Every structure is written in structure tokens, then in C-alpha cells.
Short mmCIF file of C-alpha atoms and ligand atoms in Angstrom, two decimals:
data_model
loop_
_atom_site.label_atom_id
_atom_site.label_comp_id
_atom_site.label_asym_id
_atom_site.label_seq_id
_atom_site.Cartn_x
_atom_site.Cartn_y
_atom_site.Cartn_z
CA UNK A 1 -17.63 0.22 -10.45
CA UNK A 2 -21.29 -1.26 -9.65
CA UNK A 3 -20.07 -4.64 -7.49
CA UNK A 4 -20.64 -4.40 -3.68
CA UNK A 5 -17.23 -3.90 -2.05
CA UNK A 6 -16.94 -4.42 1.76
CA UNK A 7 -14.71 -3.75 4.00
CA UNK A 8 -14.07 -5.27 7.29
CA UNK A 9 -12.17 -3.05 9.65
CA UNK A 10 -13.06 1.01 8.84
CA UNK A 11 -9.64 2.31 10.06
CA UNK A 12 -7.00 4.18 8.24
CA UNK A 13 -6.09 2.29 5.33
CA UNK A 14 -9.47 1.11 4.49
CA UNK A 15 -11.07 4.97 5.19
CA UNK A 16 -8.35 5.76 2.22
CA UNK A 17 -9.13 3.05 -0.04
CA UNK A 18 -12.82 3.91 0.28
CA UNK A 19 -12.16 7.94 0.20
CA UNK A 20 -9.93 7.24 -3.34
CA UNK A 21 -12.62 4.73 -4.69
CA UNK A 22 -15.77 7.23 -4.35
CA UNK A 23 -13.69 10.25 -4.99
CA UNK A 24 -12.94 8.36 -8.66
CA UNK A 25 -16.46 6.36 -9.15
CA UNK A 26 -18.86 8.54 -7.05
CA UNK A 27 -21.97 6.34 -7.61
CA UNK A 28 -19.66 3.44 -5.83
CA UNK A 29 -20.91 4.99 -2.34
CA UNK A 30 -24.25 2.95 -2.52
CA UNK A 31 -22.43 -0.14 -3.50
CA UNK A 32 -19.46 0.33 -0.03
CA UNK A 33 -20.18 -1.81 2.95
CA UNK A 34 -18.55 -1.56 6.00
CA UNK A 35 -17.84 -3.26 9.58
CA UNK A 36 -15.94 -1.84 12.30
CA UNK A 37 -14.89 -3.28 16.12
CA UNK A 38 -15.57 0.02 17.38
CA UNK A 39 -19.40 0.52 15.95
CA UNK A 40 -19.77 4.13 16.75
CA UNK A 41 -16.21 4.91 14.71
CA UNK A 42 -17.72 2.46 11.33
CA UNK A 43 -21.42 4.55 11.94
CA UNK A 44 -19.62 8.02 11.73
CA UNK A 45 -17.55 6.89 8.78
CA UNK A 46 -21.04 5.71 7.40
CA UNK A 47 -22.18 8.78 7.60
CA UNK A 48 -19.20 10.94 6.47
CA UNK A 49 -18.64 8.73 3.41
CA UNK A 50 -22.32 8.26 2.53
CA UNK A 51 -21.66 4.09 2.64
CA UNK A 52 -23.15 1.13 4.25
CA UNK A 53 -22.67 0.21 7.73
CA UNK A 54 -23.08 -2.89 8.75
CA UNK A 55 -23.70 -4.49 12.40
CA UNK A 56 -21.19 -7.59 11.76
CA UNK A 57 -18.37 -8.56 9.64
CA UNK A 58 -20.41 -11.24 8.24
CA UNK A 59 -22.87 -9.05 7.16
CA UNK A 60 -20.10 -7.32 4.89
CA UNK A 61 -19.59 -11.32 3.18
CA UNK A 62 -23.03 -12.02 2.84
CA UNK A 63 -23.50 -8.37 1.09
CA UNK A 64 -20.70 -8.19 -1.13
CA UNK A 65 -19.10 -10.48 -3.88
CA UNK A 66 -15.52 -8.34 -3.28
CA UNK A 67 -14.13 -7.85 0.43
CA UNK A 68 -11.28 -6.02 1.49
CA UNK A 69 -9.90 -7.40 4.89
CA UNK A 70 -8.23 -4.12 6.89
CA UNK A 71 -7.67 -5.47 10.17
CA UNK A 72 -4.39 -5.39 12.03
CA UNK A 73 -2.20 -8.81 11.57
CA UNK A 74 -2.56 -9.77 15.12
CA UNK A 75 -6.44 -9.33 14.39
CA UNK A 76 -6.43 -11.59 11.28
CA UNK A 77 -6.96 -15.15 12.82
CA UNK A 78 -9.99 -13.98 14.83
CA UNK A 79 -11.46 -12.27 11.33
CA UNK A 80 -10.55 -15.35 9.14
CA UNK A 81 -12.20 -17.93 11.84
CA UNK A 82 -15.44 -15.95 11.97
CA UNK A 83 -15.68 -15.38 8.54
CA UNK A 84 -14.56 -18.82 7.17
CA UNK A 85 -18.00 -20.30 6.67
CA UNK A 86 -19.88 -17.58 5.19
CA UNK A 87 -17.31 -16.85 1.91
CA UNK A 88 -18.84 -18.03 -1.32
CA UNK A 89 -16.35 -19.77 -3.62
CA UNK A 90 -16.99 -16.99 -5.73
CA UNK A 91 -16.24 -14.21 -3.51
CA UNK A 92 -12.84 -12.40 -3.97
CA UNK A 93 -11.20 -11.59 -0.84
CA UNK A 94 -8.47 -8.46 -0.63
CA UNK A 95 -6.15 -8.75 2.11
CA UNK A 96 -3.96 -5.76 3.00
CA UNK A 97 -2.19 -7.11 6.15
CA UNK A 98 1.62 -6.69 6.22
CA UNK A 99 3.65 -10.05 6.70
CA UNK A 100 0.64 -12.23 5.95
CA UNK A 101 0.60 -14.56 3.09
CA UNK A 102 -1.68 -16.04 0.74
CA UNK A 103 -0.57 -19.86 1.82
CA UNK A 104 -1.19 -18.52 5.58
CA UNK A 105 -4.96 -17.09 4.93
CA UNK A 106 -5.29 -20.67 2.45
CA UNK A 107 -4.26 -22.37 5.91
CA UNK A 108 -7.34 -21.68 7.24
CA UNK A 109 -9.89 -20.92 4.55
CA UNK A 110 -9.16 -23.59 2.42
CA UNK A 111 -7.20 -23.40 -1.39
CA UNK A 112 -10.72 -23.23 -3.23
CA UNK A 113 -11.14 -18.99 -2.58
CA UNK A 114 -10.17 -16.26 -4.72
CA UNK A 115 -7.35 -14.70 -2.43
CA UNK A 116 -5.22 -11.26 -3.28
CA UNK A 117 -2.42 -9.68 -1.14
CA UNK A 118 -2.38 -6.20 -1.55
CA UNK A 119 0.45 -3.92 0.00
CA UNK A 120 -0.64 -0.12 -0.37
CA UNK A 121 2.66 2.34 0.91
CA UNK A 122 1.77 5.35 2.68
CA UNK A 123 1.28 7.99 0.17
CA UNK A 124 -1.98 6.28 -0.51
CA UNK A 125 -3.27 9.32 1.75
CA UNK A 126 -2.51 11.78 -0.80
CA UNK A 127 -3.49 9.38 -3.47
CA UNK A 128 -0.01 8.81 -4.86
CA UNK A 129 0.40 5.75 -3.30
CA UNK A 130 2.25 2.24 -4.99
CA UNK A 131 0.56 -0.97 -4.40
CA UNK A 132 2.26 -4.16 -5.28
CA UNK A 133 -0.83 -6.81 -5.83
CA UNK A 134 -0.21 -11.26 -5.63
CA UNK A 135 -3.32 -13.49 -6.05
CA UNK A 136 -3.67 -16.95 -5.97
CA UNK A 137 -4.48 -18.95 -8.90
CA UNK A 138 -8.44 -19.02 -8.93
CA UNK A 139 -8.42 -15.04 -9.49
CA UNK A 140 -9.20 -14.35 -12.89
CA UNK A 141 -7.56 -11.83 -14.90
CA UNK A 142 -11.38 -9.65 -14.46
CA UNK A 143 -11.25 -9.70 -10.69
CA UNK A 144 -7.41 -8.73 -10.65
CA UNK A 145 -8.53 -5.85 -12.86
CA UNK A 146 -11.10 -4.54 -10.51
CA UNK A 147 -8.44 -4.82 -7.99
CA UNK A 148 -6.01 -2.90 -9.89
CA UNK A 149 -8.89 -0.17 -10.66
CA UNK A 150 -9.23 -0.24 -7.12
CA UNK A 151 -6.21 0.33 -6.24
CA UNK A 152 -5.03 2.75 -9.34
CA UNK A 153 -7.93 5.38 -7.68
CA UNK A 154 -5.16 5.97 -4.98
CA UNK A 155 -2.01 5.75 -6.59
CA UNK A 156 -0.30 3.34 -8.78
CA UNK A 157 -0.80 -0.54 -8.40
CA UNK A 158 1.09 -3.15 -9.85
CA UNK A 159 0.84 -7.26 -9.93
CA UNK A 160 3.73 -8.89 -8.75
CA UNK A 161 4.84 -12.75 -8.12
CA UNK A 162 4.03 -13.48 -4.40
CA UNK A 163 7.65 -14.41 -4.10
CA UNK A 164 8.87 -10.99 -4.24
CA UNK A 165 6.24 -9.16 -2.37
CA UNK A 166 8.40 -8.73 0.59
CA UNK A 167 11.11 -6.77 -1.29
CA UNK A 168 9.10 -5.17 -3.14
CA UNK A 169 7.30 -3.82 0.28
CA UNK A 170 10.55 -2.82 1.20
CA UNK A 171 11.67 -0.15 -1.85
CA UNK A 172 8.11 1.09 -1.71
CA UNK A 173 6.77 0.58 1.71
CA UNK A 174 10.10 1.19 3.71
CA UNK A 175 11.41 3.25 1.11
CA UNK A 176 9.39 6.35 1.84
CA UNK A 177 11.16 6.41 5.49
CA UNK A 178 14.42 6.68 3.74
CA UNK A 179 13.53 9.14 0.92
CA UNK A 180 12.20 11.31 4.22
CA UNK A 181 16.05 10.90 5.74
CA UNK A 182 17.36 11.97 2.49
CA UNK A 183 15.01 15.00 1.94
CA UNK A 184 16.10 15.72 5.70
CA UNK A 185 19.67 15.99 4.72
CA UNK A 186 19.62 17.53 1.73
CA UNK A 187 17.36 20.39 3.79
CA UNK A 188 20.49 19.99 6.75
CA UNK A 189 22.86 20.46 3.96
CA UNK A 190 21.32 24.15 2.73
CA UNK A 191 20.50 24.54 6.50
CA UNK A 192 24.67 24.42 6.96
CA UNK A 193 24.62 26.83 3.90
CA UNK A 194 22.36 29.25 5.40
CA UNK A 195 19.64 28.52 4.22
CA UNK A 196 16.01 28.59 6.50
CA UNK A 197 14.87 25.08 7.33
CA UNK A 198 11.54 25.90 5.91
CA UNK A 199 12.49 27.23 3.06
CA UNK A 200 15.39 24.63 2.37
CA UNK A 201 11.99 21.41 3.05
CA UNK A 202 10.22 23.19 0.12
CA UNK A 203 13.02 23.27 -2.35
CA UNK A 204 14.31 20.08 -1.61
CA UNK A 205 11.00 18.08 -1.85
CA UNK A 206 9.45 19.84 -4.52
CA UNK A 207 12.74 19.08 -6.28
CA UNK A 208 12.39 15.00 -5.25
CA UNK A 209 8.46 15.01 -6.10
CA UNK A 210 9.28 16.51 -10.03
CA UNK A 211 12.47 14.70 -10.37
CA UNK A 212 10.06 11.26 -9.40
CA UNK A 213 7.84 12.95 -11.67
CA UNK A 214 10.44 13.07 -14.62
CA UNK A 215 11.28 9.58 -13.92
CA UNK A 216 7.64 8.06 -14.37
CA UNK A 217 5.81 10.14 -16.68
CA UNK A 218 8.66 10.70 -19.10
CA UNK A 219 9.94 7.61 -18.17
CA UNK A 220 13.74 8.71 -17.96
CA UNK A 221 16.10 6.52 -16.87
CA UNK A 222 17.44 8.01 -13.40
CA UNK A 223 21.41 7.76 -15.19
CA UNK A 224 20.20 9.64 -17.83
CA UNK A 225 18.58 12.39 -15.24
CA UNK A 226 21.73 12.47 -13.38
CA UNK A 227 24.10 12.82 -16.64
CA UNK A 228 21.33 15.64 -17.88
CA UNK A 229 22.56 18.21 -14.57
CA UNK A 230 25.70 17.27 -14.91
CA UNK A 231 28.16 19.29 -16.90
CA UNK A 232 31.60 18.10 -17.33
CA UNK A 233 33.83 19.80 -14.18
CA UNK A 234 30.07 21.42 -13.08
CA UNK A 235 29.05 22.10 -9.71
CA UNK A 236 26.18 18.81 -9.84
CA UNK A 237 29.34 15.83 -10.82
CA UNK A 238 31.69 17.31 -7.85
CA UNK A 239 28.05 16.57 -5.52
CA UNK A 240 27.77 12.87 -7.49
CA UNK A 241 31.61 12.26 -6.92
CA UNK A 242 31.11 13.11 -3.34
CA UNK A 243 28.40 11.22 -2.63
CA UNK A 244 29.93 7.86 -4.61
CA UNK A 245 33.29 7.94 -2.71
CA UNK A 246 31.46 7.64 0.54
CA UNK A 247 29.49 4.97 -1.02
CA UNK A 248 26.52 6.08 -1.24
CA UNK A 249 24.77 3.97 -3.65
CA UNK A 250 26.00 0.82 -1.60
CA UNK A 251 24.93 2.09 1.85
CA UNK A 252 21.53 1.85 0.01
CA UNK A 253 21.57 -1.75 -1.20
CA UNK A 254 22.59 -3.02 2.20
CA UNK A 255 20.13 -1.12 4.05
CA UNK A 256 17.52 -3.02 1.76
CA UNK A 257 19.03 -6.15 2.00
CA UNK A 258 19.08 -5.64 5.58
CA UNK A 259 15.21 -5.17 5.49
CA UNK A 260 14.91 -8.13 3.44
CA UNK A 261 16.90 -9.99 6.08
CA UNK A 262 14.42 -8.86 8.50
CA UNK A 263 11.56 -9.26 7.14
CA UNK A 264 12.38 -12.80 6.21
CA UNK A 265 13.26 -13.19 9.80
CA UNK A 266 9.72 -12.38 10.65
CA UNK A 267 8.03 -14.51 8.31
CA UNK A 268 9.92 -17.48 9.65
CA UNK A 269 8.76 -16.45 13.04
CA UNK A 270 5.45 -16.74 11.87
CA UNK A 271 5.47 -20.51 10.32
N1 LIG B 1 -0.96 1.98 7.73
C1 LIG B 1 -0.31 1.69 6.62
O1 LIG B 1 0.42 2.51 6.05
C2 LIG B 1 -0.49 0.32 6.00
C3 LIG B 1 0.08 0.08 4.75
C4 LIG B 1 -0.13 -1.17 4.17
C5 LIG B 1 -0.89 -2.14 4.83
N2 LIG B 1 -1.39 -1.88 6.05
C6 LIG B 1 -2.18 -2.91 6.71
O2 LIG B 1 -3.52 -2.45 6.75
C7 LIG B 1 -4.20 -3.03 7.86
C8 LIG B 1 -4.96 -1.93 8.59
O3 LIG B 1 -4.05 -0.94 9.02
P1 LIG B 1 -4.58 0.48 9.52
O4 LIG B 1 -3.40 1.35 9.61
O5 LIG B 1 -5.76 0.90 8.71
O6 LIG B 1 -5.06 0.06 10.98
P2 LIG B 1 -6.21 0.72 11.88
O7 LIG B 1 -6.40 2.16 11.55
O8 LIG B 1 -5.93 0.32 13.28
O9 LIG B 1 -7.53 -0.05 11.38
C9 LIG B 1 -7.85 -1.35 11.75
C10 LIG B 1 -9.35 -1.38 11.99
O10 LIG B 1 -9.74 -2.73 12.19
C11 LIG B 1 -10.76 -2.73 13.16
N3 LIG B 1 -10.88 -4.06 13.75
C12 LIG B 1 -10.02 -4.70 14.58
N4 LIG B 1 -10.48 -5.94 14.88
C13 LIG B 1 -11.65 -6.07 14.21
C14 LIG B 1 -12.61 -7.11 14.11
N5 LIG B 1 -12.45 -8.29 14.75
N6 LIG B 1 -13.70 -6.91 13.36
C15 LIG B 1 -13.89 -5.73 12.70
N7 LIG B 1 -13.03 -4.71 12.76
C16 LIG B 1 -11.92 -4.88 13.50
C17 LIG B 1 -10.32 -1.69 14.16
O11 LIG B 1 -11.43 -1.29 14.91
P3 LIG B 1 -11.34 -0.36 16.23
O12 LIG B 1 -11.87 0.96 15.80
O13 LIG B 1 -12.22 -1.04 17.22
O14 LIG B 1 -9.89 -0.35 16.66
C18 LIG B 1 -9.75 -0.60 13.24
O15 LIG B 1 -10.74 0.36 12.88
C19 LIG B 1 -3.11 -3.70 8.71
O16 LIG B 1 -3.22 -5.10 8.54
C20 LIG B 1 -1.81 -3.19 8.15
O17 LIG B 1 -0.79 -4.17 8.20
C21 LIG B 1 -1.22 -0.66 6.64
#
């Protein structure tokens, strides 16, 4: 990792990115620029991180060939206006800003720059995270790679079509709100067995994080997983029956086409 990365905007996703990045390639520190609104918050991540801090976010362009943009949305106009005549054609620019597109940032840079949409979910923090990655046409496969390197230092990242970023936000960026409700009532389920609330959040997400765990390292197909626990008139299929005469699977797939309605819904908005 020996390009010059910036960052504009030092604030929790980008503090994450960077932590993952130098954790991974620890001689990338010398090569991290940063920016911040709030100097004195960019100069103590400076110093925590061992980066570069720097006065303006046009200082972060005019160091680095690859820039992450970690503003808020409603922040991104201001950014993209300030910034606009400083980018080289040959810079690649990283946006991580929910809900905005690559045809909106093209809007006002121009279609001539190297533009990626990155969505990181939450468990990025404990560098577990799932990024679903879109570029424009004038990224080469190279600079997508860096990206993904990025990206794979905190997680798992993944290139996607643009057109399905927005659901696939939702079954990993939503999605961990959900798996928290179902971890909850599992736990309320022992809880109603007698079980200690503690003692029931342990069990039940230790048994979610392996049975993830089964699911992408050994690749098993969830059916399979299901059909392994359950024996024929067991204790696990009388749970599955259960759970599929209240419809459980389907409550699922309309709460995430409900999202999708949403979310569309606030795209549109924003046109
Ligand atoms: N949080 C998530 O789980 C998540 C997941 C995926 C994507 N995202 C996206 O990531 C982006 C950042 O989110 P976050 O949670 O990291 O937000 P955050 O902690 O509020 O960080 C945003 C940072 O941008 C700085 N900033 C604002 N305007 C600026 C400007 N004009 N120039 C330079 N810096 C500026 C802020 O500075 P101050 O210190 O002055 O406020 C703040 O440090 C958002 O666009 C969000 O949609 C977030």
C-alpha cells in the first residue's frame, strides 16, 4: 500500500477505514492524509494514528492520487463544489455517503473522473464489516483492486452493479438492525425459559456469529445448516415448523422490500 490516500472528513467511518488500513499495511501511516471541519478533532486523530493532517480539504487532493470522501450527505455539495477544480483526471475518488450516487457526484464534477461508491455496514468497527463497491467506467480494474484491498482490511468487500447498491445496502447495512431484533428474541425466548438475560445474549450470539461463520468459510448452504440440526420428529424441526407457520421467512422479504420501497422513495426525493 505505498499511494497517498486522503481522507476528507476524520469522523467515524473514515477513523475505521484508516484504523483497519494501518492496522493491515503499517508503513501506510506516512502515506494517510487527512482534513477535518473541526481542526482540533483531525490534529488529535493525527496524532493518535501517526497520519497527515492537513489544514484544507484541498490540500488532501493536491496530496493524494486516491481520496476517500467521509462527509455527511447533507455535507456533500459544499465538499464536491470546493473540491471540483483541484481533482486530476487521474485521481480516484471514494465516496462513502449513503443515498448518493455516482450520476449525482458526475452532476457536478463532470463524467471524465474516476468515481467509486462504497457502502461499508457497521461491523466495519470490529473489522468484520461487508462493503458493497460500484465505480464508474473510467476506474480500472487496478484502482478497483486497491479499493477492494482497502476495504477487505476491515471486513469483506464486494463489487456490485450500481443498480443494485440500494438493496444490497439494505440486507447488509439494514440487516444488522434486524439480526440484533432476532438475537433479542431468541435471548427473550430462553429469558421466558429461565434463563439469565446475560447469559441467554452470549449463547445466542455466539451461536449467530459461528453459524455466519459456517455459512462463509465452509461455504454451507443455510438449507443444508438447517437440515444438519434437524432430526426427523427432533426438538430443532418442531422450532423450524413453528417459526414457518407464522411466516417467518415472508415477514422477512417484505420487511426488505419495504426498505427498498423506502429507500427508492428517498432517492426520488433527491432528483
Ligand atoms: N456510520 C455508518 O455506519 C456509515 C456506514 C456507511 C456509510 N456511512 C457514510 O459515511 C459518511 C460519514 O459518516 P460518519 O458516521 O463517519 O459521520 P461523522 O462521524 O459525523 O463524520 C463526518 C466528518 O466529516 C467532517 N466534515 C463535515 N463537513 C466537512 C467539510 N466541509 N470539510 C471537512 N470535513 C467535514 C465532520 O467534521 P466535524 O468534526 O466538524 O463534525 C466529521 O468529522 C456519511 O456520508 C455516511 O452516510 C456511514
Amino acid at each position: 500500500m505505498n499511494r497517498k490516500i486522503g481522507f476528507i472528513g476524520a469522523g467515524n467511518v473514515a477513523t475505521t477505514i484508516i484504523e483497519g488500513l494501518i492496522d493491515t499495511y503499517p508503513q501506510a501511516c506516512n502515506n494517510v492524509y487527512i482534513s477535518n471541519r473541526n481542526k482540533n478533532k483531525g490534529r488529535s486523530l493525527q496524532k493518535k494514528l501517526n497520519i497527515n493532517f492537513c489544514e484544507n480539504n484541498v490540500d488532501v487532493i493536491k496530496a493524494c492520487e486516491v481520496f476517500f470522501i467521509c462527509v455527511k450527505p447533507d455535507n456533500y455539495l459544499e465538499v464536491l463544489k470546493e473540491i471540483k477544480s483541484f481533482i486530476s483526471k487521474d485521481s480516484l475518488i471514494i465516496s462513502i455517503a449513503a443515498g448518493i450516487s455516482i450520476d449525482y457526484i458526475q452532476g457536478i464534477l463532470g463524467t471524465s473522473f474516476k468515481i467509486v461508491r462504497a457502502m461499508p455496514n457497521i461491523a466495519v468497527s470490529v473489522r468484520t464489516g461487508m462493503t458493497t463497491i460500484s465505480a464508474n467506467n473510467n476506474v480500472t480494474e487496478k484502482e478497483l483492486n486497491l479499493v477492494m484491498d482497502i476495504f477487505n482490511s476491515i471486513g469483506l468487500a464486494d463489487v456490485i452493479d450500481e443498480d443494485l447498491i440500494d438493496v444490497a445496502t439494505i440486507i447488509s447495512s439494514c440487516s444488522p438492525a434486524f439480526v440484533a431484533m432476532f438475537i433479542e428474541a431468541l435471548a427473550d425466548g430462553g429469558v421466558l425459559q429461565g434463563m439469565s438475560r446475560d447469559k441467554a445474549y452470549k449463547y445466542v450470539a455466539q451461536s449467530m456469529m459461528g453459524t455466519a461463520k459456517m455459512i462463509v468459510d465452509l461455504e454451507k448452504h443455510p438449507g443444508e445448516l438447517k437440515d444438519l440440526v434437524s432430526s426427523p420428529a427432533g426438538i430443532t424441526i418442531e422450532g423450524v415448523y413453528n417459526l414457518e407457520k407464522n411466516g417467518f421467512r415472508s415477514i422477512i422479504m417484505e420487511a426488505i422490500e419495504a426498505c427498498n420501497l423506502k429507500i427508492k422513495s428517498l432517492t426520488d426525493r433527491k432528483k
